[in-house]
Amino acid sequence: MTTGLIPGEQPPDPRPTSGLPHQWREPVGHGIMPVENRPRSSVITARAAASFEPVGRSVASARSFVRDTLQGWGFADIVDDAVVLTSELVTNAVIHTSTWADLLCLRCDDGVRIEVTDRYPEREVPLRGPAADMGGPDREGGRGLQLCAALAGRWGVEYTPAHKTVWFQLDVPERPVGARSAGPVLPSELLPIADARVRVAVVQIDRIGAVSSWNEDAEELFGYKADQVIGKPLTDFAAWPHTPGTGTGIAEALQLSRWEGSYGIRDTTGRVIPVYASHLRVRDTDGDPSTVCLLVRDHERAVLQTPLRVPSDSAASSESQSTDPFEVFIGSPAPDDLDGLLQRTVERARDMLDGDSAFLLLATDDETELEVRASTGLPSARQRFARVPVEAGSGRYGSARMPAVHDDLAALPGAVPLLNGTGMRSVVTVPLKVEGRLTGSLGVAAEGAGRYSNEEALRLQFAADRIALAVESARLGELERLRRGSLSFLVEASDLLAGTLDRDQTLALMAQMTVPTLATWCAVYTIADQASEPYLSYVLHEDEELIDGIKSLLSKIAPPDPVPTPGARVWSAPGEVAHQAALRTSMRSLGLSSSPDTRVTPGIGPTLTTASAVGGETVVLPLVARNRVIGMLTLGKPADEHFRQEILELAEDLSRRAALALDNARLYSERTAISQSLQRSLLPPELPAIEGVEVEVIYRAAGEGNEVGGDFYDLFPISDGAYGFAIGDVCGTGPNAAAVTGLARHALRLLAREGLSGPAVLERLNSAILDEGARSRFLTLLYGELRPQEDGSAELKVVCAGHPLPLRLRQDGTVEPAADPQPLLGVLEDLELYEQTVTLDPGDVLLCVTDGVTERREGPRMLGDDGLADVLTTCTGLTAGAVAARIMRAVERFASDAPSDDMAILTMRVPELHQN
């Protein structure tokens, strides 16, 4: 990836001009729109550019680049939309069209413009005319323009003969500008009490969340010296409040452009000191983001807390005007996120009625249940999105739609299920309503009985009426963020699925992305071909101990029908079979079974647990790729749970992406299997045993999947007592090189067994290679004939046609070439080759290698012929196998990177006479 950042520059137009038609075109720095909708000119105040190579990891790099750039420019409001759009467009370039992607970010006075350019010249340049169909939502690709139309304020496409540029512009929302007035005048006795000196701790946090600065007031407040905390994460000292539904943690708060609120810091004694904090996200002179945290004791929060906002033109008459009741109750500024608003609400409600605990529940869309979203003063076990039903009659939450006061819960157990076992005696609850519709319930409880009356209920209802509309608005905003989060989820899922071509890993990724985000458990069925039945390939549950039980249960059920119709359909078989199995097991355990075997079944526990795990709703989504059903994705919930429609829609989108990734993995596996089978066919199945000569071969194919072609070797009997051997290297890899490899190995055997000499064999092989025409390749080859002698030596006749020379190791440790270089094969028609005779005495070794050994590199260094000879001098007295192993270890240790070329090593050694 290459990047460049030019702040404050008006950039030139980077695209070449031509007379060819394109959709819209105007100089960079202006919003590109049709002429009739062209906006006013915008001044470019900053520019960031990057280029990404056509590999899967580039998509994640592009997202990070856009996120860092926009956050550095202070445009946090539009970061998420920009990242989603950029991810889709860069994916189209580097994944689908396999070209480099050029990314350009332009900061204007009215927003941000981002351009993504691919280099796909083969694509036809469209003429101006009616807008092309961007495809429906069910298409497996081509959603980038749909997202631009949905999320961007303006967008367009430009074509040139060599490039295609898709751009979009996001407008920055207007921020209120004005002064904040001071708070009201308070009597001296109502002012907060502070120490003799108000200390403000100033803490600087770097981009990874570690403390980079710690002032003297921080040392006094918390007891740590600067050298004790600098470099450590703030999360090691921060005591973040664990509240239900709180999506913003300390790490997220440090990433926000501004944040204000309460939490705690643990001092050196382990005691938590409540503090009020104000965070400001800044950027240093080098452009690196960091966060400045101002911390005071919580009771001194007035030093940092933002005052009430009062219009400046009404400041003089503020005494005659009433303050906004919402601001009075919730405080100012109001939290922007739903979780913060709900938590602030329960804390203020508890303080207003001087209670011991408070809770807030939000209603589901159908108003049949209330879900705990915030609480204070209650056990954490009750803060995990617990749900209670809304009943019309008396009993549990029968009064949810009306204010209610309970003087003593001990006399009416179960009236408020959330408070069972908490020690709370009295409670007041009021509904939250918007336009007459129940949206939630707010309650305050105390440990003493009879604490509340109708007067407190009216006060709490007044506060609930002020906050209900804000809560509903924040809830709708959260729902919109969840929908956009779904887009981010799909982007990340596509990234992960595109990053692997392994079938098993693809299946595992499908399941892991589904559980527990979308479902409690899932199972993946695969179909090998149209004539095959669905096969259960993968099962995952969020509790690993239940996986085997679910797998066993599903293996006894007929798989769902492979229906290609899109969408999720309910599959009731797992739940029904699980309940029946659990019922039979329970009856046998009670001796009620009609079976003659009434002994207690030891597996009752796992059976009932499995039934509970799969007893909820189960749905099946087809995995369709290239117009063929290749499997099914099954999602399940535990007992009494159902899927939300939004989850099923998200699962359907995921299934389309997963199906394509799974089919790609299948195609890659088939290609790899063919490649490996062909590679094995080009090598001899086994080496013959030669009396009086030790022989060892080591072959290492480079590249993923052992790409066919490259180096080869052979050793075969020619006639009584004579053996032919060869080691060669074909130029290049792939099918064309493999064709020459197969031709050479089989031709050598046939020609040698005809009784031809070595030069005659190679000359005829040279003619056969040239006859291949366009498929012919250069071939370096060392060929020889080996004949053991009666005196214990071995006679070799060798021809070295352009191949690395064989090396002979004598017993005294000297190393010398055993042949002279001659022309390689596949170049000249008329070759004049000759053979040389070499005698290996007892103890001598002949080493033959391919150029993958001698050309092993580490930076500018290369092993070379001299380096190989140096290693061979250390092999005196070793067997042929030990010599080959030592050579291979030396080659592998010469460089840290994996070998980039095939390597073959052939060693032959004549044992000493006393070993015979």
Short mmCIF file of N, CA and C in Angstrom, two decimals, residues 677-684 699 708-714 716 726 728-751 765 768-769 772 775-781:
data_model
loop_
_atom_site.label_atom_id
_atom_site.label_comp_id
_atom_site.label_asym_id
_atom_site.label_seq_id
_atom_site.Cartn_x
_atom_site.Cartn_y
_atom_site.Cartn_z
N SER A 677 -2.12 -34.75 -7.65
CA SER A 677 -2.11 -36.04 -8.34
C SER A 677 -1.18 -36.00 -9.54
N LEU A 678 -1.22 -34.91 -10.30
CA LEU A 678 -0.33 -34.77 -11.45
C LEU A 678 1.12 -34.70 -11.00
N GLN A 679 1.37 -33.98 -9.89
CA GLN A 679 2.74 -33.88 -9.38
C GLN A 679 3.28 -35.26 -9.01
N ARG A 680 2.44 -36.07 -8.36
CA ARG A 680 2.90 -37.42 -7.98
C ARG A 680 3.17 -38.28 -9.21
N SER A 681 2.37 -38.06 -10.29
CA SER A 681 2.57 -38.87 -11.48
C SER A 681 3.85 -38.53 -12.21
N LEU A 682 4.42 -37.34 -11.95
CA LEU A 682 5.64 -36.92 -12.63
C LEU A 682 6.90 -37.37 -11.90
N LEU A 683 6.75 -37.98 -10.74
CA LEU A 683 7.89 -38.46 -9.97
C LEU A 683 7.83 -39.98 -9.88
N PRO A 684 8.98 -40.64 -9.80
CA PRO A 684 8.98 -42.11 -9.72
C PRO A 684 8.33 -42.57 -8.43
N TYR A 699 13.09 -34.39 -2.19
CA TYR A 699 12.39 -33.51 -3.14
C TYR A 699 11.45 -32.61 -2.36
N VAL A 708 2.31 -27.97 -9.92
CA VAL A 708 2.93 -28.97 -10.78
C VAL A 708 4.01 -28.33 -11.63
N GLY A 709 4.90 -29.18 -12.17
CA GLY A 709 5.99 -28.70 -13.01
C GLY A 709 7.26 -28.58 -12.20
N GLY A 710 8.22 -27.81 -12.72
CA GLY A 710 9.45 -27.55 -11.99
C GLY A 710 10.42 -28.70 -12.08
N ASP A 711 11.01 -29.08 -10.94
CA ASP A 711 12.08 -30.06 -10.89
C ASP A 711 11.55 -31.49 -10.94
N PHE A 712 12.43 -32.40 -11.38
CA PHE A 712 12.08 -33.82 -11.36
C PHE A 712 13.37 -34.63 -11.23
N TYR A 713 13.21 -35.90 -10.89
CA TYR A 713 14.34 -36.82 -10.78
C TYR A 713 13.85 -38.20 -11.17
N ASP A 714 14.80 -39.11 -11.44
CA ASP A 714 14.43 -40.49 -11.77
C ASP A 714 15.64 -41.39 -11.57
N PHE A 716 16.30 -45.66 -12.51
CA PHE A 716 15.62 -46.82 -13.05
C PHE A 716 16.65 -47.81 -13.61
N ALA A 726 18.66 -39.54 -13.49
CA ALA A 726 18.49 -38.22 -14.09
C ALA A 726 17.96 -37.27 -13.03
N GLY A 728 16.56 -33.08 -13.30
CA GLY A 728 16.39 -31.99 -14.24
C GLY A 728 15.50 -30.90 -13.71
N ASP A 729 15.45 -29.80 -14.44
CA ASP A 729 14.66 -28.63 -14.06
C ASP A 729 14.08 -28.01 -15.32
N VAL A 730 12.75 -27.96 -15.40
CA VAL A 730 12.06 -27.35 -16.53
C VAL A 730 11.83 -25.88 -16.22
N CYS A 731 12.00 -25.03 -17.20
CA CYS A 731 11.78 -23.60 -17.02
C CYS A 731 10.31 -23.33 -16.73
N GLY A 732 10.01 -22.69 -15.60
CA GLY A 732 8.65 -22.31 -15.25
C GLY A 732 7.91 -23.38 -14.48
N THR A 733 6.62 -23.09 -14.21
CA THR A 733 5.74 -24.03 -13.51
C THR A 733 4.42 -24.08 -14.25
N GLY A 734 3.50 -24.85 -13.76
CA GLY A 734 2.18 -24.93 -14.35
C GLY A 734 2.07 -26.06 -15.35
N PRO A 735 0.93 -26.14 -16.05
CA PRO A 735 0.67 -27.28 -16.96
C PRO A 735 1.68 -27.42 -18.08
N ASN A 736 2.13 -26.29 -18.69
CA ASN A 736 3.09 -26.39 -19.79
C ASN A 736 4.41 -26.99 -19.33
N ALA A 737 4.87 -26.53 -18.15
CA ALA A 737 6.10 -27.11 -17.61
C ALA A 737 5.90 -28.57 -17.24
N ALA A 738 4.72 -28.90 -16.73
CA ALA A 738 4.45 -30.29 -16.36
C ALA A 738 4.47 -31.20 -17.59
N ALA A 739 3.99 -30.67 -18.74
CA ALA A 739 3.99 -31.47 -19.95
C ALA A 739 5.41 -31.84 -20.35
N VAL A 740 6.34 -30.86 -20.26
CA VAL A 740 7.74 -31.15 -20.59
C VAL A 740 8.35 -32.09 -19.57
N THR A 741 7.98 -31.91 -18.29
CA THR A 741 8.52 -32.80 -17.25
C THR A 741 8.12 -34.24 -17.51
N GLY A 742 6.83 -34.47 -17.78
CA GLY A 742 6.38 -35.83 -18.06
C GLY A 742 7.03 -36.40 -19.32
N LEU A 743 7.16 -35.56 -20.35
CA LEU A 743 7.80 -36.01 -21.59
C LEU A 743 9.25 -36.44 -21.32
N ALA A 744 9.97 -35.61 -20.57
CA ALA A 744 11.38 -35.91 -20.33
C ALA A 744 11.56 -37.19 -19.54
N ARG A 745 10.80 -37.36 -18.46
CA ARG A 745 11.02 -38.54 -17.60
C ARG A 745 10.70 -39.83 -18.33
N HIS A 746 9.56 -39.85 -19.03
CA HIS A 746 9.19 -41.10 -19.70
C HIS A 746 10.04 -41.36 -20.94
N ALA A 747 10.43 -40.30 -21.66
CA ALA A 747 11.29 -40.49 -22.83
C ALA A 747 12.66 -41.01 -22.43
N LEU A 748 13.20 -40.53 -21.31
CA LEU A 748 14.50 -41.01 -20.85
C LEU A 748 14.48 -42.52 -20.62
N ARG A 749 13.43 -42.99 -19.98
CA ARG A 749 13.36 -44.42 -19.69
C ARG A 749 13.29 -45.24 -20.99
N LEU A 750 12.44 -44.78 -21.92
CA LEU A 750 12.28 -45.55 -23.15
C LEU A 750 13.56 -45.56 -23.98
N LEU A 751 14.18 -44.39 -24.13
CA LEU A 751 15.37 -44.31 -24.97
C LEU A 751 16.55 -45.04 -24.34
N LEU A 765 15.82 -36.61 -27.00
CA LEU A 765 14.92 -35.90 -26.10
C LEU A 765 14.83 -34.42 -26.49
N ALA A 768 12.44 -34.12 -29.30
CA ALA A 768 11.05 -34.28 -28.85
C ALA A 768 10.53 -33.01 -28.18
N ILE A 769 11.40 -32.32 -27.42
CA ILE A 769 10.97 -31.08 -26.76
C ILE A 769 10.69 -30.00 -27.80
N GLU A 772 7.35 -29.98 -29.48
CA GLU A 772 6.19 -29.51 -28.72
C GLU A 772 5.74 -28.13 -29.18
N ARG A 775 4.44 -25.06 -26.73
CA ARG A 775 4.48 -25.56 -25.35
C ARG A 775 5.88 -25.94 -24.90
N SER A 776 6.86 -25.89 -25.80
CA SER A 776 8.21 -26.33 -25.44
C SER A 776 8.81 -25.39 -24.41
N ARG A 777 9.64 -25.94 -23.56
CA ARG A 777 10.31 -25.18 -22.51
C ARG A 777 11.78 -25.58 -22.46
N PHE A 778 12.60 -24.66 -21.97
CA PHE A 778 13.99 -24.99 -21.73
C PHE A 778 14.08 -26.07 -20.66
N LEU A 779 15.08 -26.93 -20.78
CA LEU A 779 15.25 -28.02 -19.82
C LEU A 779 16.73 -28.20 -19.53
N THR A 780 17.10 -28.09 -18.27
CA THR A 780 18.45 -28.45 -17.83
C THR A 780 18.38 -29.87 -17.29
N LEU A 781 19.36 -30.69 -17.67
CA LEU A 781 19.26 -32.11 -17.33
C LEU A 781 20.66 -32.68 -17.08
#
